[in-house]
N, CA and C atoms as an extended XYZ file, in Angstrom:
570
Properties=species:S:1:pos:R:3:atomname:S:1:resname:S:1:resid:I:1 pbc="F F F"
N         1.871       -5.582        2.953 N   MET     1
C         3.016       -6.347        2.569 CA  MET     1
C         4.231       -5.449        2.744 C   MET     1
N         5.270       -5.954        3.307 N   SER     2
C         6.463       -5.162        3.512 CA  SER     2
C         7.613       -5.774        2.754 C   SER     2
N         8.766       -5.119        2.806 N   GLU     3
C         9.937       -5.670        2.159 CA  GLU     3
C        10.313       -6.998        2.797 C   GLU     3
N         9.885       -7.229        4.027 N   GLN     4
C        10.119       -8.506        4.691 CA  GLN     4
C         9.576       -9.640        3.837 C   GLN     4
N         8.477       -9.401        3.190 N   HIS     5
C         7.873      -10.394        2.305 CA  HIS     5
C         8.500      -10.205        0.933 C   HIS     5
N         9.560      -10.931        0.649 N   THR     6
C        10.249      -10.745       -0.623 CA  THR     6
C         9.423      -11.342       -1.742 C   THR     6
N         9.515      -10.722       -2.873 N   HIS     7
C         8.790      -11.177       -4.052 CA  HIS     7
C         9.777      -11.907       -4.939 C   HIS     7
N         9.463      -13.127       -5.326 N   LYS     8
C        10.307      -13.852       -6.268 CA  LYS     8
C        10.245      -13.147       -7.607 C   LYS     8
N        11.361      -13.125       -8.293 N   ARG     9
C        11.392      -12.498       -9.609 CA  ARG     9
C        10.831      -13.469      -10.625 C   ARG     9
N         9.681      -13.142      -11.145 N   THR    10
C         9.056      -13.918      -12.205 CA  THR    10
C         8.714      -12.943      -13.313 C   THR    10
N         8.239      -13.459      -14.406 N   ALA    11
C         7.855      -12.568      -15.501 CA  ALA    11
C         6.809      -11.569      -15.047 C   ALA    11
N         5.970      -11.965      -14.108 N   ALA    12
C         4.886      -11.088      -13.668 CA  ALA    12
C         5.351      -10.034      -12.680 C   ALA    12
N         6.471      -10.235      -12.001 N   THR    13
C         6.883       -9.287      -10.953 CA  THR    13
C         8.274       -8.742      -11.169 C   THR    13
N         8.776       -8.722      -12.404 N   GLU    14
C        10.145       -8.316      -12.638 CA  GLU    14
C        10.422       -6.855      -12.366 C   GLU    14
N         9.420       -6.004      -12.258 N   GLN    15
C         9.711       -4.650      -11.852 CA  GLN    15
C        10.311       -4.740      -10.464 C   GLN    15
N        11.351       -3.976      -10.178 N   PRO    16
C        11.988       -4.110       -8.877 CA  PRO    16
C        11.039       -3.729       -7.749 C   PRO    16
N        11.199       -4.432       -6.640 N   ALA    17
C        10.454       -4.069       -5.446 CA  ALA    17
C        10.971       -2.718       -4.978 C   ALA    17
N        10.283       -2.131       -4.047 N   VAL    18
C        10.723       -0.877       -3.473 CA  VAL    18
C        12.006       -1.157       -2.708 C   VAL    18
N        13.012       -0.358       -2.925 N   THR    19
C        14.270       -0.525       -2.207 CA  THR    19
C        14.596        0.753       -1.469 C   THR    19
N        15.600        0.664       -0.622 N   GLU    20
C        16.008        1.848        0.132 CA  GLU    20
C        16.488        2.957       -0.805 C   GLU    20
N        16.894        2.610       -2.025 N   GLN    21
C        17.366        3.616       -2.967 CA  GLN    21
C        16.227        4.225       -3.784 C   GLN    21
N        15.028        3.700       -3.670 N   THR    22
C        13.912        4.248       -4.425 CA  THR    22
C        13.705        5.697       -4.003 C   THR    22
N        13.779        6.637       -4.943 N   PRO    23
C        13.596        8.024       -4.552 CA  PRO    23
C        12.148        8.264       -4.132 C   PRO    23
N        11.990        8.673       -2.912 N   VAL    24
C        10.661        9.026       -2.419 CA  VAL    24
C        10.770       10.396       -1.780 C   VAL    24
N        10.056       11.332       -2.335 N   ALA    25
C        10.097       12.686       -1.798 CA  ALA    25
C         8.693       13.251       -1.777 C   ALA    25
N         8.284       13.701       -0.631 N   ALA    26
C         6.978       14.329       -0.504 CA  ALA    26
C         7.140       15.832       -0.674 C   ALA    26
N         6.055       16.477       -1.035 N   ASP    27
C         6.090       17.924       -1.162 CA  ASP    27
C         6.214       18.592        0.194 C   ASP    27
N         5.795       17.908        1.239 N   ASP    28
C         5.859       18.460        2.584 CA  ASP    28
C         5.963       17.306        3.574 C   ASP    28
N         6.040       17.623        4.854 N   ASP    29
C         6.174       16.581        5.873 CA  ASP    29
C         4.835       16.068        6.384 C   ASP    29
N         3.733       16.553        5.807 N   THR    30
C         2.422       16.127        6.292 CA  THR    30
C         1.719       15.194        5.325 C   THR    30
N         2.421       14.764        4.286 N   SER    31
C         1.840       13.797        3.365 CA  SER    31
C         2.941       12.869        2.866 C   SER    31
N         2.534       11.730        2.404 N   LEU    32
C         3.473       10.759        1.845 CA  LEU    32
C         3.597       10.973        0.346 C   LEU    32
N         4.743       10.624       -0.225 N   PRO    33
C         4.895       10.760       -1.675 CA  PRO    33
C         4.015        9.752       -2.402 C   PRO    33
N         3.691       10.067       -3.628 N   LEU    34
C         2.978        9.112       -4.466 CA  LEU    34
C         3.915        7.968       -4.820 C   LEU    34
N         3.347        6.794       -5.018 N   PHE    35
C         4.100        5.639       -5.479 CA  PHE    35
C         3.657        5.365       -6.908 C   PHE    35
N         4.604        5.097       -7.812 N   HIS    36
C         4.289        4.908       -9.232 CA  HIS    36
C         4.725        3.533       -9.737 C   HIS    36
N         3.939        2.991      -10.643 N   ARG    37
C         4.260        1.760      -11.361 CA  ARG    37
C         3.571        1.828      -12.718 C   ARG    37
N         4.028        0.996      -13.639 N   THR    38
C         3.396        0.854      -14.947 CA  THR    38
C         2.912       -0.584      -15.076 C   THR    38
N         1.706       -0.752      -15.575 N   VAL    39
C         1.104       -2.087      -15.702 CA  VAL    39
C         1.848       -2.879      -16.774 C   VAL    39
N         2.340       -4.032      -16.380 N   ARG    40
C         3.069       -4.921      -17.290 CA  ARG    40
C         2.082       -5.808      -18.057 C   ARG    40
N         2.436       -6.209      -19.267 N   PRO    41
C         1.545       -7.092      -20.038 CA  PRO    41
C         1.227       -8.391      -19.294 C   PRO    41
N         2.180       -8.898      -18.513 N   GLU    42
C         1.974      -10.151      -17.769 CA  GLU    42
C         0.927      -10.015      -16.661 C   GLU    42
N         0.582       -8.788      -16.313 N   TRP    43
C        -0.398       -8.549      -15.252 CA  TRP    43
C        -1.834       -8.596      -15.780 C   TRP    43
N        -1.991       -8.767      -17.082 N   ILE    44
C        -3.316       -8.750      -17.699 CA  ILE    44
C        -3.903      -10.162      -17.662 C   ILE    44
N        -5.154      -10.255      -17.255 N   ASP    45
C        -5.795      -11.571      -17.110 CA  ASP    45
C        -6.631      -11.929      -18.339 C   ASP    45
N        -7.334      -13.029      -18.236 N   TYR    46
C        -8.164      -13.544      -19.326 CA  TYR    46
C        -9.352      -12.659      -19.645 C   TYR    46
N        -9.641      -11.661      -18.811 N   ASN    47
C       -10.710      -10.704      -19.103 CA  ASN    47
C       -10.185       -9.468      -19.827 C   ASN    47
N        -8.869       -9.418      -20.064 N   GLY    48
C        -8.292       -8.318      -20.821 CA  GLY    48
C        -7.919       -7.097      -20.005 C   GLY    48
N        -7.912       -7.206      -18.677 N   HIS    49
C        -7.479       -6.081      -17.843 CA  HIS    49
C        -6.621       -6.594      -16.687 C   HIS    49
N        -6.068       -5.687      -15.903 N   MET    50
C        -5.160       -6.063      -14.830 CA  MET    50
C        -5.851       -7.023      -13.860 C   MET    50
N        -5.175       -8.119      -13.578 N   SER    51
C        -5.710       -9.138      -12.672 CA  SER    51
C        -5.711       -8.627      -11.232 C   SER    51
N        -6.665       -9.075      -10.456 N   GLU    52
C        -6.811       -8.603       -9.074 CA  GLU    52
C        -5.550       -8.797       -8.242 C   GLU    52
N        -4.802       -9.855       -8.477 N   ALA    53
C        -3.583      -10.098       -7.694 CA  ALA    53
C        -2.577       -8.967       -7.862 C   ALA    53
N        -2.545       -8.346       -9.030 N   PHE    54
C        -1.546       -7.314       -9.278 CA  PHE    54
C        -1.951       -5.959       -8.720 C   PHE    54
N        -3.238       -5.719       -8.534 N   TYR    55
C        -3.649       -4.540       -7.782 CA  TYR    55
C        -3.058       -4.660       -6.367 C   TYR    55
N        -3.192       -5.841       -5.782 N   VAL    56
C        -2.690       -6.065       -4.425 CA  VAL    56
C        -1.163       -5.972       -4.399 C   VAL    56
N        -0.489       -6.464       -5.433 N   LEU    57
C         0.966       -6.346       -5.512 CA  LEU    57
C         1.379       -4.873       -5.502 C   LEU    57
N         0.725       -4.061       -6.331 N   VAL    58
C         1.046       -2.629       -6.381 CA  VAL    58
C         0.761       -1.988       -5.027 C   VAL    58
N        -0.357       -2.325       -4.404 N   PHE    59
C        -0.652       -1.793       -3.072 CA  PHE    59
C         0.421       -2.230       -2.065 C   PHE    59
N         0.897       -3.459       -2.177 N   GLY    60
C         1.953       -3.935       -1.291 CA  GLY    60
C         3.228       -3.134       -1.454 C   GLY    60
N         3.600       -2.832       -2.711 N   TYR    61
C         4.777       -2.006       -2.945 CA  TYR    61
C         4.574       -0.592       -2.383 C   TYR    61
N         3.354       -0.071       -2.468 N   ALA    62
C         3.072        1.248       -1.896 CA  ALA    62
C         3.209        1.209       -0.374 C   ALA    62
N         2.823        0.098        0.237 N   THR    63
C         3.024       -0.053        1.682 CA  THR    63
C         4.512       -0.064        1.997 C   THR    63
N         5.310       -0.771        1.188 N   ASP    64
C         6.762       -0.763        1.382 CA  ASP    64
C         7.309        0.664        1.354 C   ASP    64
N         6.864        1.463        0.388 N   ALA    65
C         7.318        2.847        0.275 CA  ALA    65
C         6.915        3.657        1.501 C   ALA    65
N         5.693        3.426        2.002 N   MET    66
C         5.244        4.108        3.212 CA  MET    66
C         6.123        3.725        4.397 C   MET    66
N         6.476        2.440        4.485 N   MET    67
C         7.328        1.994        5.593 CA  MET    67
C         8.698        2.681        5.534 C   MET    67
N         9.283        2.765        4.345 N   ILE    68
C        10.577        3.438        4.199 CA  ILE    68
C        10.463        4.892        4.636 C   ILE    68
N         9.427        5.565        4.181 N   GLU    69
C         9.230        6.989        4.462 CA  GLU    69
C         9.012        7.274        5.948 C   GLU    69
N         8.497        6.305        6.685 N   THR    70
C         8.167        6.540        8.101 CA  THR    70
C         9.160        5.916        9.079 C   THR    70
N        10.270        5.394        8.571 N   GLY    71
C        11.301        4.872        9.458 CA  GLY    71
C        11.276        3.378        9.682 C   GLY    71
N        10.372        2.667        9.021 N   LEU    72
C        10.274        1.209        9.165 CA  LEU    72
C        11.018        0.511        8.027 C   LEU    72
N        12.148        1.058        7.640 N   HIS    73
C        12.948        0.601        6.510 CA  HIS    73
C        13.720       -0.682        6.854 C   HIS    73
N        14.461       -1.203        5.887 N   ALA    74
C        15.192       -2.464        6.051 CA  ALA    74
C        16.167       -2.406        7.223 C   ALA    74
N        16.887       -1.310        7.380 N   GLY    75
C        17.827       -1.190        8.502 CA  GLY    75
C        17.129       -1.285        9.845 C   GLY    75
N        15.958       -0.644        9.947 N   TYR    76
C        15.172       -0.729       11.174 CA  TYR    76
C        14.768       -2.175       11.438 C   TYR    76
N        14.256       -2.829       10.415 N   ARG    77
C        13.789       -4.212       10.590 CA  ARG    77
C        14.939       -5.141       10.959 C   ARG    77
N        16.085       -4.963       10.311 N   GLU    78
C        17.239       -5.815       10.603 CA  GLU    78
C        17.761       -5.602       12.018 C   GLU    78
N        17.766       -4.354       12.488 N   SER    79
C        18.338       -4.077       13.806 CA  SER    79
C        17.378       -4.355       14.957 C   SER    79
N        16.060       -4.328       14.686 N   THR    80
C        15.082       -4.508       15.775 CA  THR    80
C        14.321       -5.814       15.705 C   THR    80
N        14.284       -6.421       14.540 N   GLY    81
C        13.455       -7.614       14.356 CA  GLY    81
C        11.979       -7.285       14.267 C   GLY    81
N        11.647       -6.005       14.138 N   CYS    82
C        10.247       -5.582       14.088 CA  CYS    82
C         9.856       -5.171       12.669 C   CYS    82
N         8.582       -5.376       12.352 N   SER    83
C         8.058       -5.028       11.039 CA  SER    83
C         6.555       -4.811       11.146 C   SER    83
N         5.963       -4.361       10.058 N   LEU    84
C         4.503       -4.252        9.978 CA  LEU    84
C         3.945       -5.527        9.369 C   LEU    84
N         2.902       -6.055        9.960 N   TYR    85
C         2.168       -7.193        9.408 CA  TYR    85
C         0.751       -6.730        9.123 C   TYR    85
N         0.260       -7.021        7.941 N   THR    86
C        -1.124       -6.692        7.620 CA  THR    86
C        -2.036       -7.686        8.322 C   THR    86
N        -2.954       -7.167        9.123 N   ALA    87
C        -3.906       -8.005        9.844 CA  ALA    87
C        -5.253       -8.060        9.131 C   ALA    87
N        -5.577       -6.990        8.406 N   GLU    88
C        -6.869       -6.935        7.723 CA  GLU    88
C        -6.741       -6.010        6.524 C   GLU    88
N        -7.439       -6.352        5.440 N   ALA    89
C        -7.445       -5.515        4.246 CA  ALA    89
C        -8.795       -5.626        3.558 C   ALA    89
N        -9.210       -4.523        2.995 N   HIS    90
C       -10.450       -4.490        2.213 CA  HIS    90
C       -10.126       -3.783        0.907 C   HIS    90
N       -10.191       -4.512       -0.205 N   VAL    91
C        -9.872       -3.976       -1.525 CA  VAL    91
C       -11.165       -3.734       -2.294 C   VAL    91
N       -11.214       -2.592       -2.990 N   ARG    92
C       -12.326       -2.302       -3.895 CA  ARG    92
C       -11.754       -2.121       -5.294 C   ARG    92
N       -12.261       -2.901       -6.239 N   TYR    93
C       -11.869       -2.800       -7.640 CA  TYR    93
C       -12.953       -1.978       -8.330 C   TYR    93
N       -12.613       -0.770       -8.759 N   LEU    94
C       -13.634        0.161       -9.231 CA  LEU    94
C       -13.700        0.307      -10.742 C   LEU    94
N       -12.550        0.203      -11.415 N   ARG    95
C       -12.516        0.312      -12.876 CA  ARG    95
C       -11.421       -0.594      -13.413 C   ARG    95
N       -11.592       -1.026      -14.636 N   GLU    96
C       -10.587       -1.854      -15.292 CA  GLU    96
C        -9.349       -1.024      -15.603 C   GLU    96
N        -8.190       -1.698      -15.594 N   VAL    97
C        -6.919       -1.045      -15.909 CA  VAL    97
C        -6.238       -1.852      -17.009 C   VAL    97
N        -5.794       -1.164      -18.071 N   ALA    98
C        -5.213       -1.815      -19.240 CA  ALA    98
C        -3.698       -1.951      -19.122 C   ALA    98
N        -3.139       -2.845      -19.902 N   ALA    99
C        -1.680       -3.001      -19.993 CA  ALA    99
C        -1.061       -1.669      -20.403 C   ALA    99
N         0.082       -1.355      -19.827 N   GLY   100
C         0.787       -0.120      -20.155 CA  GLY   100
C         0.300        1.106      -19.412 C   GLY   100
N        -0.794        0.982      -18.668 N   SER   101
C        -1.301        2.136      -17.914 CA  SER   101
C        -0.277        2.561      -16.868 C   SER   101
N        -0.164        3.868      -16.683 N   HIS   102
C         0.717        4.414      -15.652 CA  HIS   102
C        -0.114        4.598      -14.383 C   HIS   102
N         0.406        4.075      -13.285 N   LEU   103
C        -0.324        4.089      -12.025 CA  LEU   103
C         0.345        5.017      -11.021 C   LEU   103
N        -0.475        5.679      -10.232 N   ALA   104
C        -0.003        6.474       -9.097 CA  ALA   104
C        -0.831        6.048       -7.893 C   ALA   104
N        -0.158        5.789       -6.785 N   VAL   105
C        -0.845        5.373       -5.565 CA  VAL   105
C        -0.665        6.453       -4.504 C   VAL   105
N        -1.777        6.943       -4.007 N   ARG   106
C        -1.770        7.894       -2.891 CA  ARG   106
C        -2.011        7.101       -1.612 C   ARG   106
N        -1.152        7.283       -0.629 N   THR   107
C        -1.274        6.600        0.662 CA  THR   107
C        -1.673        7.606        1.721 C   THR   107
N        -2.650        7.231        2.533 N   ARG   108
C        -3.120        8.092        3.621 CA  ARG   108
C        -3.098        7.315        4.923 C   ARG   108
N        -2.522        7.909        5.948 N   LEU   109
C        -2.590        7.339        7.295 CA  LEU   109
C        -3.898        7.799        7.913 C   LEU   109
N        -4.666        6.861        8.448 N   LEU   110
C        -5.979        7.182        9.004 CA  LEU   110
C        -6.001        7.108       10.525 C   LEU   110
N        -5.026        6.435       11.115 N   GLY   111
C        -4.967        6.342       12.571 CA  GLY   111
C        -3.772        5.519       12.999 C   GLY   111
N        -3.285        5.795       14.179 N   VAL   112
C        -2.161        5.046       14.731 CA  VAL   112
C        -2.296        5.032       16.248 C   VAL   112
N        -1.937        3.896       16.848 N   ASP   113
C        -1.824        3.849       18.302 CA  ASP   113
C        -0.494        3.176       18.630 C   ASP   113
N        -0.323        2.686       19.824 N   ALA   114
C         0.963        2.145       20.255 CA  ALA   114
C         1.472        1.020       19.360 C   ALA   114
N         0.579        0.152       18.861 N   LYS   115
C         1.007       -1.038       18.129 CA  LYS   115
C         0.324       -1.223       16.780 C   LYS   115
N        -0.580       -0.336       16.388 N   LYS   116
C        -1.371       -0.516       15.166 CA  LYS   116
C        -1.346        0.738       14.312 C   LYS   116
N        -1.508        0.518       13.021 N   ALA   117
C        -1.683        1.627       12.085 CA  ALA   117
C        -2.800        1.252       11.117 C   ALA   117
N        -3.662        2.207       10.862 N   ARG   118
C        -4.727        2.047        9.866 CA  ARG   118
C        -4.400        3.023        8.749 C   ARG   118
N        -4.372        2.516        7.523 N   PHE   119
C        -4.057        3.371        6.391 CA  PHE   119
C        -4.787        2.876        5.160 C   PHE   119
N        -4.764        3.692        4.123 N   CYS   120
C        -5.405        3.298        2.877 CA  CYS   120
C        -4.545        3.722        1.703 C   CYS   120
N        -4.771        3.047        0.601 N   HIS   121
C        -4.142        3.391       -0.675 CA  HIS   121
C        -5.249        3.651       -1.683 C   HIS   121
N        -5.056        4.660       -2.522 N   GLU   122
C        -5.951        4.951       -3.634 CA  GLU   122
C        -5.126        4.863       -4.914 C   GLU   122
N        -5.562        4.017       -5.828 N   LEU   123
C        -4.841        3.760       -7.070 CA  LEU   123
C        -5.484        4.556       -8.204 C   LEU   123
N        -4.650        5.320       -8.918 N   TYR   124
C        -5.111        6.152      -10.024 CA  TYR   124
C        -4.363        5.782      -11.297 C   TYR   124
N        -5.015        5.946      -12.442 N   VAL   125
C        -4.343        5.880      -13.724 CA  VAL   125
C        -4.017        7.320      -14.109 C   VAL   125
N        -2.734        7.543      -14.470 N   VAL   126
C        -2.272        8.884      -14.852 CA  VAL   126
C        -1.684        8.813      -16.266 C   VAL   126
N        -1.445        9.976      -16.865 N   ASP   127
C        -1.007       10.026      -18.257 CA  ASP   127
C         0.447        9.633      -18.481 C   ASP   127
N         1.314        9.915      -17.523 N   ALA   128
C         2.747        9.639      -17.684 CA  ALA   128
C         3.284        8.998      -16.403 C   ALA   128
N         4.445        8.345      -16.492 N   PRO   129
C         4.952        7.558      -15.358 CA  PRO   129
C         5.055        8.291      -14.018 C   PRO   129
N         5.362        9.576      -14.008 N   ASP   130
C         5.520       10.294      -12.740 CA  ASP   130
C         4.446       11.350      -12.506 C   ASP   130
N         3.348       11.275      -13.258 N   ASP   131
C         2.285       12.264      -13.114 CA  ASP   131
C         1.571       12.155      -11.773 C   ASP   131
N         0.928       13.251      -11.433 N   VAL   132
C         0.099       13.347      -10.236 CA  VAL   132
C        -1.358       13.280      -10.696 C   VAL   132
N        -2.206       12.529       -9.992 N   PRO   133
C        -3.624       12.501      -10.388 CA  PRO   133
C        -4.243       13.893      -10.316 C   PRO   133
N        -5.148       14.161      -11.238 N   GLU   134
C        -5.894       15.416      -11.197 CA  GLU   134
C        -6.696       15.475       -9.900 C   GLU   134
N        -6.907       16.664       -9.342 N   PRO   135
C        -7.658       16.759       -8.083 CA  PRO   135
C        -9.039       16.105       -8.113 C   PRO   135
N        -9.707       16.148       -9.251 N   ALA   136
C       -11.053       15.562       -9.352 CA  ALA   136
C       -11.033       14.109       -9.821 C   ALA   136
N        -9.840       13.535      -10.012 N   ALA   137
C        -9.747       12.161      -10.522 CA  ALA   137
C       -10.328       11.173       -9.514 C   ALA   137
N       -10.966       10.150      -10.056 N   ALA   138
C       -11.509        9.077       -9.221 CA  ALA   138
C       -10.537        7.907       -9.240 C   ALA   138
N       -10.328        7.262       -8.097 N   PRO   139
C        -9.432        6.108       -8.096 CA  PRO   139
C       -10.027        4.941       -8.873 C   PRO   139
N        -9.131        4.096       -9.408 N   VAL   140
C        -9.573        2.881      -10.100 CA  VAL   140
C        -9.661        1.710       -9.134 C   VAL   140
N        -9.025        1.855       -7.969 N   ALA   141
C        -9.096        0.834       -6.917 CA  ALA   141
C        -8.658        1.479       -5.607 C   ALA   141
N        -9.127        0.907       -4.520 N   THR   142
C        -8.714        1.367       -3.194 CA  THR   142
C        -8.490        0.157       -2.299 C   THR   142
N        -7.715        0.355       -1.268 N   THR   143
C        -7.606       -0.641       -0.215 CA  THR   143
C        -7.449        0.074        1.112 C   THR   143
N        -8.044       -0.505        2.120 N   GLU   144
C        -7.906       -0.021        3.492 CA  GLU   144
C        -7.283       -1.151        4.296 C   GLU   144
N        -6.277       -0.808        5.087 N   LEU   145
C        -5.525       -1.834        5.799 CA  LEU   145
C        -5.387       -1.517        7.277 C   LEU   145
N        -5.333       -2.566        8.071 N   LEU   146
C        -4.973       -2.472        9.481 CA  LEU   146
C        -3.695       -3.283        9.628 C   LEU   146
N        -2.640       -2.637       10.098 N   ALA   147
C        -1.349       -3.311       10.239 CA  ALA   147
C        -0.910       -3.281       11.693 C   ALA   147
N        -0.246       -4.344       12.090 N   LEU   148
C         0.276       -4.479       13.448 CA  LEU   148
C         1.789       -4.391       13.417 C   LEU   148
N         2.351       -3.715       14.413 N   HIS   149
C         3.804       -3.659       14.558 CA  HIS   149
C         4.208       -4.901       15.347 C   HIS   149
N         4.957       -5.791       14.708 N   VAL   150
C         5.268       -7.103       15.286 CA  VAL   150
C         6.767       -7.239       15.523 C   VAL   150
N         7.104       -7.722       16.712 N   ASP   151
C         8.474       -8.115       17.032 CA  ASP   151
C         8.612       -9.562       16.573 C   ASP   151
N         9.279       -9.757       15.462 N   GLN   152
C         9.399      -11.095       14.885 CA  GLN   152
C        10.210      -12.029       15.770 C   GLN   152
N        11.168      -11.484       16.505 N   TRP   153
C        11.990      -12.327       17.373 CA  TRP   153
C        11.186      -12.834       18.566 C   TRP   153
N        10.289      -12.004       19.081 N   ALA   154
C         9.466      -12.397       20.226 CA  ALA   154
C         8.170      -13.085       19.795 C   ALA   154
N         7.777      -12.894       18.532 N   GLY   155
C         6.559      -13.507       18.028 CA  GLY   155
C         5.283      -12.875       18.549 C   GLY   155
N         5.321      -11.558       18.775 N   ARG   156
C         4.115      -10.860       19.261 CA  ARG   156
C         4.178       -9.381       18.868 C   ARG   156
N         3.053       -8.717       19.038 N   THR   157
C         3.033       -7.281       18.742 CA  THR   157
C         3.917       -6.546       19.739 C   THR   157
N         4.379       -5.386       19.308 N   ALA   158
C         5.252       -4.552       20.140 CA  ALA   158
C         4.953       -3.089       19.841 C   ALA   158
N         5.163       -2.224       20.805 N   PRO   159
C         4.933       -0.796       20.555 CA  PRO   159
C         5.891       -0.247       19.493 C   PRO   159
N         5.384        0.692       18.704 N   PHE   160
C         6.252        1.424       17.790 CA  PHE   160
C         7.257        2.225       18.612 C   PHE   160
N         8.468        2.424       18.105 N   PRO   161
C         9.353        3.396       18.751 CA  PRO   161
C         8.684        4.773       18.688 C   PRO   161
N         8.967        5.627       19.659 N   ASP   162
C         8.334        6.944       19.695 CA  ASP   162
C         8.505        7.707       18.387 C   ASP   162
N         9.714        7.681       17.806 N   SER   163
C         9.957        8.454       16.579 CA  SER   163
C         9.086        7.965       15.429 C   SER   163
N         8.899        6.659       15.314 N   VAL   164
C         8.063        6.103       14.241 CA  VAL   164
C         6.598        6.428       14.511 C   VAL   164
N         6.134        6.210       15.748 N   ARG   165
C         4.735        6.515       16.079 CA  ARG   165
C         4.434        7.993       15.851 C   ARG   165
N         5.362        8.870       16.239 N   GLU   166
C         5.152       10.305       16.043 CA  GLU   166
C         5.126       10.659       14.562 C   GLU   166
N         5.995       10.036       13.753 N   ARG   167
C         5.981       10.295       12.312 CA  ARG   167
C         4.664        9.822       11.703 C   ARG   167
N         4.218        8.617       12.077 N   LEU   168
C         2.938        8.117       11.577 CA  LEU   168
C         1.805        9.046       12.006 C   LEU   168
N         1.813        9.450       13.275 N   ALA   169
C         0.744       10.316       13.791 CA  ALA   169
C         0.727       11.665       13.068 C   ALA   169
N         1.901       12.158       12.677 N   SER   170
C         1.959       13.453       11.981 CA  SER   170
C         1.319       13.383       10.596 C   SER   170
N         1.142       12.184       10.086 N   LEU   171
C         0.573       11.986        8.754 CA  LEU   171
C        -0.918       11.674        8.771 C   LEU   171
N        -1.490       11.483        9.944 N   VAL   172
C        -2.901       11.094       10.028 CA  VAL   172
C        -3.789       12.204        9.474 C   VAL   172
N        -4.742       11.788        8.676 N   GLU   173
C        -5.708       12.708        8.092 CA  GLU   173
C        -7.094       12.072        8.152 C   GLU   173
N        -8.132       12.854        7.937 N   PRO   174
C        -9.478       12.269        7.962 CA  PRO   174
C        -9.622       11.172        6.914 C   PRO   174
N       -10.394       10.167        7.267 N   ALA   175
C       -10.625        9.046        6.347 CA  ALA   175
C       -11.483        9.489        5.174 C   ALA   175
N       -11.209        8.969        3.978 N   PRO   176
C       -12.102        9.246        2.853 CA  PRO   176
C       -13.465        8.607        3.124 C   PRO   176
N       -14.470        9.068        2.434 N   THR   177
C       -15.835        8.600        2.705 CA  THR   177
C       -16.006        7.108        2.492 C   THR   177
N       -15.218        6.510        1.630 N   TRP   178
C       -15.362        5.079        1.342 CA  TRP   178
C       -14.731        4.197        2.414 C   TRP   178
N       -13.863        4.739        3.240 N   ALA   179
C       -13.146        3.918        4.234 CA  ALA   179
C       -14.073        3.502        5.368 C   ALA   179
N       -13.776        2.365        5.947 N   GLY   180
C       -14.545        1.868        7.082 CA  GLY   180
C       -15.747        1.032        6.700 C   GLY   180
N       -15.960        0.841        5.429 N   ARG   181
C       -17.092        0.031        4.980 CA  ARG   181
C       -16.712       -1.447        4.974 C   ARG   181
N       -17.692       -2.271        5.029 N   SER   182
C       -17.450       -3.709        4.911 CA  SER   182
C       -18.223       -4.242        3.695 C   SER   182
N       -18.015       -5.479        3.423 N   ILE   183
C       -18.726       -6.111        2.305 CA  ILE   183
C       -20.176       -6.324        2.711 C   ILE   183
N       -21.076       -5.933        1.852 N   ALA   184
C       -22.512       -6.064        2.152 CA  ALA   184
C       -22.926       -7.516        2.133 C   ALA   184
N       -23.870       -7.840        2.989 N   GLU   185
C       -24.419       -9.197        2.994 CA  GLU   185
C       -25.213       -9.438        1.719 C   GLU   185
N       -25.182      -10.665        1.275 N   VAL   186
C       -25.998      -11.095        0.141 CA  VAL   186
C       -27.042      -12.047        0.714 C   VAL   186
N       -28.299      -11.718        0.569 N   PRO   187
C       -29.327      -12.598        1.154 CA  PRO   187
C       -29.317      -13.986        0.516 C   PRO   187
N       -29.561      -14.971        1.316 N   ALA   188
C       -29.605      -16.337        0.809 CA  ALA   188
C       -30.852      -16.518       -0.063 C   ALA   188
N       -30.691      -17.278       -1.121 N   VAL   189
C       -31.804      -17.581       -2.001 CA  VAL   189
C       -32.637      -18.687       -1.329 C   VAL   189
N       -33.928      -18.497       -1.291 N   ARG   190
C       -34.801      -19.500       -0.653 CA  ARG   190
C       -35.651      -20.182       -1.657 C   ARG   190
């Protein structure tokens, strides 16, 4: 999900979307900054924990932050008519998350070519709003995405500009062990 997909302001999404003014700073040029959010009470479902839709919302905001960091920001989209479109996603919900939990999302680029990017997000619960997950911390959810660079004016995929492709490529790292998996088949009951 990119900033192109605007989120209506409702009680459930009143935290501001990622904007060009959102401070994003990485420790170095070979990794993306963490993205942070706090779980709102409205995000809690009838089971008493964060509803699946809001995991995806947080992941979408983390994608927005990644786009800003790599040059696919609002100015780029407005001047070129190009944006990232998610073509495929696989979400894993690993642990329940309570209201008020502080979240940190680590984004990893796993591959890029002329028109596609494969990346993942790992969602962690941390102690304070801007904390970094402990090195041994396990994510509470993950998502792996395949995104296409689309020329919205032409209605088709288009190559990334060299500067954007090179920035994305500079961030590529080995995939975590969980990436690349699909949903297991469930045998039919006979």
